[in-house]
Amino acid sequence: MVDAALAVRINDTTTVNYRSWDPFQGQSDYYSISGVLLMGKVQTDCTVRVDPAAGPAGHALIGAVDPRTPVLQSILVLGYDWLDHCATFDDIFDKIGSVNAQLRSLELPEVGAVVMHGDAQSNEDFGSPFTQLANAKHWNKDVRLNISYTGSDSFLSLSSILAANNQALLATVAEEPGPWNQMWHSIGFNIAIRALDVFAGLTFIYGIWVLVFVLKAKHETQHNRRLMILIPGCIYLPLSIAFAPYKVTLPWRNAIYYFSLLFPFISLGLQMIMWGTLIYRIYRKKMNKVFSYFAYVTIAVPVISSFLDGIGWLIPSVPMIRMIGEKGFSFVTPAVILVQAVVIFYYAAMFFKSLNGIAVSQTTRTALIKITVLNLAMISFFILMLLSRIISLLGLGMRSRSAYATELVIFRFSFLFFYACCFRTLSIRQPTGSTVDSKGNSSASANHSNGAIKNSSKNHTHYPMDNFSKGSNSKSGSGQQRQDDVDGESKASMHFNKHLSNHASKGFTISDPSNFGSHNTATYGGPILSPKLPHAFASQQQLLQMDTADYPDPYKFDEFGHLNGNVSKDSSMPGDMSNTGDSYIDIGETEEDKDSVYGSHRFQSSPPIKHSHVGNGGWVVGGNGINSEGYARFDVSDEERGTRVTHLKEVDTFIDMLETAAEWLKANNIKQWPPGMFRNADSKAQILNAIAAQQCYMIDYRPSQVSNGVTDIVDGKSNSEHDNIQTAGLFVINYEDSFDEILWKGYVEDWKDALYLHRLVLRKPYQGVGLTPKIIEFVENKVIEAGRHYLRLDCLAGNAGLRRFYREKCRGCEKGGLNELSTIWNSEWELEFARYEIQVVPSEVLGSN
């Protein structure tokens, strides 16, 4: 037997640093020996010549190896001149058997690491023939190889020594499988790996179930988005079982493993895009817009890195491809993950915060909270992923097998945990697209008035937002059934708060509106608490029909408002508006009522038209003169002009007027509203919110009919001229808006002690006729009604003409303008705003009433 440790020291002053390499990690342990051993040479005839003259030197050299690293039993330096006579890899494979036979005849231990020189340009040059042989397992059959190469990398210094001799260094480990292979076969590691396989399998089965659930719910507008997240997960999970990194031994298997990493990062990025869009809809800040775009980075960086890594395994002749992929995955991806971990935490916090005060049913609120909590779990994904990357970056996996195993487990578990939470989230019947809000959808009745779907097994009714303007006046049935059929089953109040449409832009689900009392019946499945009413009103009807300046603040509602169709008498109603002895009629046939803010209202049929003077300088038409919305029409200038709240069905007209103004501003080189800004879905949702909250007003122009000196207007129309009404303009009143908070908070003592006038637009024929002063006067009276002290507005500082108008004559020639305050620069939007205010004196205004 030839002693495999025999060697000849050719340079005892040079320290040779090299490392082992394995195909499932990239690198493991570092080695450092003094000198280079030359044991023999594979000659051109494929015979192995071993030089036995340097046994003692070889043993001394091996004894210098750090004992904390795997023990080397022999080191063999082999030249591979014989490869010059091999034209193809097939030729190499034909001759390798002879080489293997000779090596076995030397009774060398199992090969554990190969360090070689040749055409290598990096430490992982897959173009070298020995690499192909190792990966094909021709050297030592079933033993996994740790391979490294000499080349240009800083931690290898064999290049200059071995290049001149055309030699390769073959280092072998002990005959036992070796410390790394011991780890692969250890009981603890295998238990952890098998547990992950089981977890992946169960998650995959659950994902298929959710996929079927989504495919069956084709009526949901969200199902395409869910599929975009589900399908990549259902592809990744089985691949993660078959091609886990610790199971990979061949290049093509490595390539499939890295390609499989594309899918979870795609799903993650899509989730982040939807989160970013949602938060931007809720809080329209430039920072949120930037964050929403950053989600694309979450997709691009890891996907490109994984793709290049996989391609590098398939094209070993271009090592630069895999090197770029590895660097991207090792350095750039962790940085992206760190930033995104902070962003997702911010998203979840903002979303959870936005749920406060939302007017939705308990079922819907529970679903929203579940979605929030489950997506908070995404934070743990980023934390786990970042932890595994830190282990890799610090090189802990190279120095400790336990750290290496921990990194592998954490890395894979992070993806599995992400998909488990993701699938659970997608399986919830979300209020942002569900037809029903619970699993009892099979029992939903076919009562589809105006698209509303009532679930008889649960206490809720779903109202698709898309159908608000598509009413069908079904007259079938009688009694309560008829009242439910008219105008969409006592259509739900659009009195949702300013953020609801962002969460439920495609529909929302509310508690059954047919009764406000506490019920405890089998139909409703338990007690249903009545909505909390502001101002200590005894009933919802009393609140809706109060003819008082102290009109209910829409943001104080805790639930949607609905009137009971079985209302009898309520002696607590004040003044002439009480319903003592009067019957209530359903005016569902009125076209306007299809978009009623409060749903289908019942009004008294007996009282005559009543006119009462109010503090806006005009007249309220009471009794039947109240329109079907339950709001009065105000004359703010003369009999031909009236201000009224905007109806939901008029949202397109409202937007058209704003867009017309935006086009005019652009044509006149005035930077104020970019054309198209009001037509996108987000802006429309915000406008719908404002209309529902009674913040949007329109100014009607109509011919007048004077009776006893008072204009007689019913449902916004003159008794004599029903078809000649034209909209002269519009404006918006904000009570407490985040935009106004940005411009005023910190600059005034109490920014909430004011009403804010926005989006004042007058059509061309009605400009310059004194409407703006009347609008200002109208809003001043609204300030009084709201118990506040100031009227404020703003415009862009660059609009000199508008600034002069606000400053000098917006209140009329006699009263002049508003007080101009200092301009304010907003760095987030990079815009400068001019601000105006006037203190409304309650005693003077109220004295005129």
JSON list of C-alpha atoms in Angstrom, two decimals, residues 110 187 363 608:
[
{"chain": "A", "resi": 110, "resn": "GLU", "atom": "CA", "xyz": [-13.00, 9.60, 0.29]},
{"chain": "A", "resi": 187, "resn": "ILE", "atom": "CA", "xyz": [-31.26, 12.96, 13.70]},
{"chain": "A", "resi": 363, "resn": "THR", "atom": "CA", "xyz": [-68.83, 41.17, 11.20]},
{"chain": "A", "resi": 608, "resn": "PRO", "atom": "CA", "xyz": [-98.38, 71.48, 4.23]}
]
